[in-house]
Each structure stands twice: as C-alpha cells, then as structure tokens.
CSV table of C-alpha atoms in Angstrom, one decimal:
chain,number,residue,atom,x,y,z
A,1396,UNK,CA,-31.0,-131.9,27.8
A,1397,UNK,CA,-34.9,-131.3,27.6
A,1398,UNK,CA,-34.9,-133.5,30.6
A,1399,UNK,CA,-32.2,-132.4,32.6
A,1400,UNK,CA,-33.9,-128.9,32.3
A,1401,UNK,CA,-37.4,-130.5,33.2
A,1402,UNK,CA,-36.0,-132.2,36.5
A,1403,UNK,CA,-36.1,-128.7,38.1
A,1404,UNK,CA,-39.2,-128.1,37.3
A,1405,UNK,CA,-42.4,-127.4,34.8
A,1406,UNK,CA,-41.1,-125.4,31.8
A,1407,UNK,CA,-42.9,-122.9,29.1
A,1408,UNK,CA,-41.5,-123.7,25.1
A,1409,UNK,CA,-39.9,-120.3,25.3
A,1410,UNK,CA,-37.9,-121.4,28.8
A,1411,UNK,CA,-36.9,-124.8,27.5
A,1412,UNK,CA,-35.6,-123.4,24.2
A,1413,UNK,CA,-34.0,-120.6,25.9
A,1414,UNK,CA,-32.0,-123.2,28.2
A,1415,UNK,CA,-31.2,-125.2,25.4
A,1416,UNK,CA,-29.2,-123.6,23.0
A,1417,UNK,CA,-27.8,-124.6,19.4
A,1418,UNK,CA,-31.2,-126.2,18.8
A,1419,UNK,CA,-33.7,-124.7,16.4
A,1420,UNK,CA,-37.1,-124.6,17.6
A,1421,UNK,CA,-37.9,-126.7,15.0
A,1422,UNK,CA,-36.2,-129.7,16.3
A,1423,UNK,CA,-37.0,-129.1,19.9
A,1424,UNK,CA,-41.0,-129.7,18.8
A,1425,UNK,CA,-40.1,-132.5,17.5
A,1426,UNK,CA,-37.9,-134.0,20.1
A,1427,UNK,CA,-40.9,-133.0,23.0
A,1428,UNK,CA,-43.0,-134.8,20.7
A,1429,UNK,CA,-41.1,-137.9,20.4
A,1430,UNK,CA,-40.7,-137.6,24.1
A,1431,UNK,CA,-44.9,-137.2,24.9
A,1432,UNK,CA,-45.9,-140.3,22.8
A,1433,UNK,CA,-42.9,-141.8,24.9
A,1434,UNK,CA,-44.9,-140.8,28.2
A,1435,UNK,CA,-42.0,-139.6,29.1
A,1436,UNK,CA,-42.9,-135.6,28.7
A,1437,UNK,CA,-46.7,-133.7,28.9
A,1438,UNK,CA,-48.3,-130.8,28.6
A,1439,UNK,CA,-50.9,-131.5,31.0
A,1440,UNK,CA,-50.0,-129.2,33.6
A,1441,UNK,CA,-52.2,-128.6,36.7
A,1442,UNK,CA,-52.5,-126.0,39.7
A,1443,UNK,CA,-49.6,-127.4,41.2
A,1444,UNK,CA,-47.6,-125.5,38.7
A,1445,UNK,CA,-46.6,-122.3,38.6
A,1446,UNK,CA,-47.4,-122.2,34.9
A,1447,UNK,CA,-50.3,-122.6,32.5
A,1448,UNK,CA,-48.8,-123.6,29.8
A,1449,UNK,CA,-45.6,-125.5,29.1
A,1450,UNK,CA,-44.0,-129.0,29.3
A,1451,UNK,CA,-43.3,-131.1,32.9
A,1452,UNK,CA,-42.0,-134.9,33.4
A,1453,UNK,CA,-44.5,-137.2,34.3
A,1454,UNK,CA,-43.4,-139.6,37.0
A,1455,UNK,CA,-41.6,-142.2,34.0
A,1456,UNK,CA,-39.8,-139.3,33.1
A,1457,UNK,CA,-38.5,-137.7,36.9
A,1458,UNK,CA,-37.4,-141.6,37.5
A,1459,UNK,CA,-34.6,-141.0,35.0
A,1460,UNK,CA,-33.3,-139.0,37.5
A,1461,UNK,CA,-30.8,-141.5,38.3
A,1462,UNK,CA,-29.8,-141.9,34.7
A,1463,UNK,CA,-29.1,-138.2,34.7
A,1464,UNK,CA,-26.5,-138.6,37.7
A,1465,UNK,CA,-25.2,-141.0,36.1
A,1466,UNK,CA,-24.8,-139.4,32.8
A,1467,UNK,CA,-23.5,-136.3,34.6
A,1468,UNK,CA,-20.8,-138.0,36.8
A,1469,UNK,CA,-19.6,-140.0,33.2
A,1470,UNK,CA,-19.4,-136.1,31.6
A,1471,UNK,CA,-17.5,-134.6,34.5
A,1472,UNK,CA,-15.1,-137.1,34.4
A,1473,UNK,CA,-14.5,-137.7,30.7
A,1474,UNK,CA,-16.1,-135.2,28.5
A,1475,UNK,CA,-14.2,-131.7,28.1
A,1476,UNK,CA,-16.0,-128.9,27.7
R,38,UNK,CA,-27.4,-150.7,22.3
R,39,UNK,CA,-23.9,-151.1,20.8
R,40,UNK,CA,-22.1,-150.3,24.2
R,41,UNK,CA,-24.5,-152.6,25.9
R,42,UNK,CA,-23.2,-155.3,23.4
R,43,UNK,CA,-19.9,-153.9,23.5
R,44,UNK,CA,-19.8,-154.1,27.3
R,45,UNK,CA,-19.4,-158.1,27.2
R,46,UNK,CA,-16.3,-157.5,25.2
R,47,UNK,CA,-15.0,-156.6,21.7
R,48,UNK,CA,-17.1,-157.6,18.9
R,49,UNK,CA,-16.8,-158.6,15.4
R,50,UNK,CA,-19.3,-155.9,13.0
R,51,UNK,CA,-21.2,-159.4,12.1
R,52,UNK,CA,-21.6,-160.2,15.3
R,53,UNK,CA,-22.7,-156.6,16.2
R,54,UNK,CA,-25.1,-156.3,13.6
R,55,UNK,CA,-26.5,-159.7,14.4
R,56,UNK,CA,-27.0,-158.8,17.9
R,57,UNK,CA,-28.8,-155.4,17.3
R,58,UNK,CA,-31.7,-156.0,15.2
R,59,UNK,CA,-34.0,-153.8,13.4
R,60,UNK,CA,-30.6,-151.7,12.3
R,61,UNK,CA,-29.6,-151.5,8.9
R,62,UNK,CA,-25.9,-152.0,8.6
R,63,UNK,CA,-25.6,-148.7,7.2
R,64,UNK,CA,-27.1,-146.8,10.3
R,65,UNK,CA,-24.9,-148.9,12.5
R,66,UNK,CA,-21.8,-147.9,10.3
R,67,UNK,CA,-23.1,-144.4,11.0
R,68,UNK,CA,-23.0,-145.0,14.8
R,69,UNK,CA,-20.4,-146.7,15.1
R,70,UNK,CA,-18.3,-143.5,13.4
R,71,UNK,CA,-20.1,-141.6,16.0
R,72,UNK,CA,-19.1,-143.4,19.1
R,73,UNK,CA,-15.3,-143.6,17.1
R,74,UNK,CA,-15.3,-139.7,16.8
R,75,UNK,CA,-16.3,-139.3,20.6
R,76,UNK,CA,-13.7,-141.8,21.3
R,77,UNK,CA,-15.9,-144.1,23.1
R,78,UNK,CA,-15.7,-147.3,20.7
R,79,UNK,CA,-12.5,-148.1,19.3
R,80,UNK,CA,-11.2,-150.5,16.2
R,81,UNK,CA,-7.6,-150.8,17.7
R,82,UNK,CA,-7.9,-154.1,18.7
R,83,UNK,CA,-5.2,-155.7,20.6
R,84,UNK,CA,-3.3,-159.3,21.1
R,85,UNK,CA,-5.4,-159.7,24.1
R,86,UNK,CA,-8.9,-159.1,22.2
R,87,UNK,CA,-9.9,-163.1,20.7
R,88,UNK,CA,-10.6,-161.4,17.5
R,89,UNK,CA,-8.7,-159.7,15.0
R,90,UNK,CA,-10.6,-157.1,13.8
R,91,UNK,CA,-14.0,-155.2,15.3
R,92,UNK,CA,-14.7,-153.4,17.9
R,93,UNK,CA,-14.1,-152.4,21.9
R,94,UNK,CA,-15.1,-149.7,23.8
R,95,UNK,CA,-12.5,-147.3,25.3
R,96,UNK,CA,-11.8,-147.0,29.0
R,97,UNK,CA,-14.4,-143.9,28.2
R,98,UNK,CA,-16.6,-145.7,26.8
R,99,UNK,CA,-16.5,-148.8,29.8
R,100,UNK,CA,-16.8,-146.1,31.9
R,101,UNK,CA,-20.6,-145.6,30.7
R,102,UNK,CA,-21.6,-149.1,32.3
R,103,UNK,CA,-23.1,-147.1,35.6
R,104,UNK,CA,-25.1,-145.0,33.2
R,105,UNK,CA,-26.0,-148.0,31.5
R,106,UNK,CA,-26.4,-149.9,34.7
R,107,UNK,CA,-29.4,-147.4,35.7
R,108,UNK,CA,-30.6,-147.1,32.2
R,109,UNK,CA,-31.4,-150.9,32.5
R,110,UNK,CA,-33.0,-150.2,36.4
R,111,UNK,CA,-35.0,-147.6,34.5
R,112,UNK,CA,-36.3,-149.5,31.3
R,113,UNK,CA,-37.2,-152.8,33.7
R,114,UNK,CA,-39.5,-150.5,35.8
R,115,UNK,CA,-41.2,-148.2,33.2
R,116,UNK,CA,-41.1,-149.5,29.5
R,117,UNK,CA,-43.4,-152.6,28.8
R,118,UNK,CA,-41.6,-155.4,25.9
C-alpha cells in the first residue's frame, strides 16, 4: 500500500498515513523503515519535489510498478471488497 | 515463497519446509493458515495430485503466477544474491 500511494508521487508522513488507513502510525514507521534499508523508499527528497519533507520511491522502488499492475489486476478479479 | 514452490505443483509440508529455508516450521504453519484463510492454498487434495496429503494452491491462488511472474523480472534486475 505505502508503495502504491508512493507511485503517484512524493508523499509527507501525515499524507501517507492519511491514505493508509487501519494502520497505526506506529507500524507505518516501521514498515518505511524496513522499506529505506531495502532502498526501496527515501527521504531524500530534492527540488524536483513539491515537498520538503516526506517519503518518495527511488528508481528500485517505481520499477515495482509492474508488480503493482499485476497485483491490482489479481485483486480485481478475485479479492472482494 | 510458498506459492512460488507451490506453483510447480502440490507439495508435501516436508517438502515445503525443505524447499524454503531459513523458516521455522512454526512460521510456515502460520503462513500457510494465512494463505488457507484467504483461500489461496488449499489441503484438499485430489486423486489427480501424486500425493496424498499437503498442499495446492487454488485457482486464486494460480492465478498469482503473473504477479509472481514480474516479482521474479523485478528481483533479477534490482536485488543482488
């Protein structure tokens, strides 16, 4: 989910957790943290973005893109929401 | 990693556990309960399976070879052995 939400974009803490909901903030720390020390997430945000401070995909993570799809096309199909 | 395995067809727990390593048999109980309750892995084995009792995926749970499939593309291009 944190990725799904970061594919559109650079995110603040306060956006992501907003757009993620039944997770405490608590676990969503951890589970950005997990995902920096996988390279997959950072916080090192530049002018490009619109904000200062927050959480983007570096390029490892935007090339799960296509695992996304993937995922997304299984769910429509078979998971009910 | 247990549909990956469980994508070459139904498997015995042994054989499971064998073939995912650094997983305690407890945790891949766990998992495997998990993937049962989402209806993705399955124990109902039948005459056509070559064993008696394990494990097969669901036609939901085959269905997550594309997912899988880019998962693979992914990991070959970004994540170092």
């Amino acid at each position: 989910m944190i990725i799904d939400v970061l594919l559109d974009g650079p995110r603040r803490f306060k956006d992501l957790s907003q757009a993620i909901s039944g997770v405490s903030d608590r676990v969503l720390v951890e589970r950005l943290k997990e995902l920096e020390y996988e390279e997959i997430v950072t916080k090192d945000l530049d002018d490009t973005c619109d904000i200062r401070s927050g959480y983007r995909l570096t390029e490892k993570g935007r090339a799960l893109k296509a695992v996304m799809n993937e995922v997304q096309n299984w769910a429509d199909e078979w998971v009910c929401d």
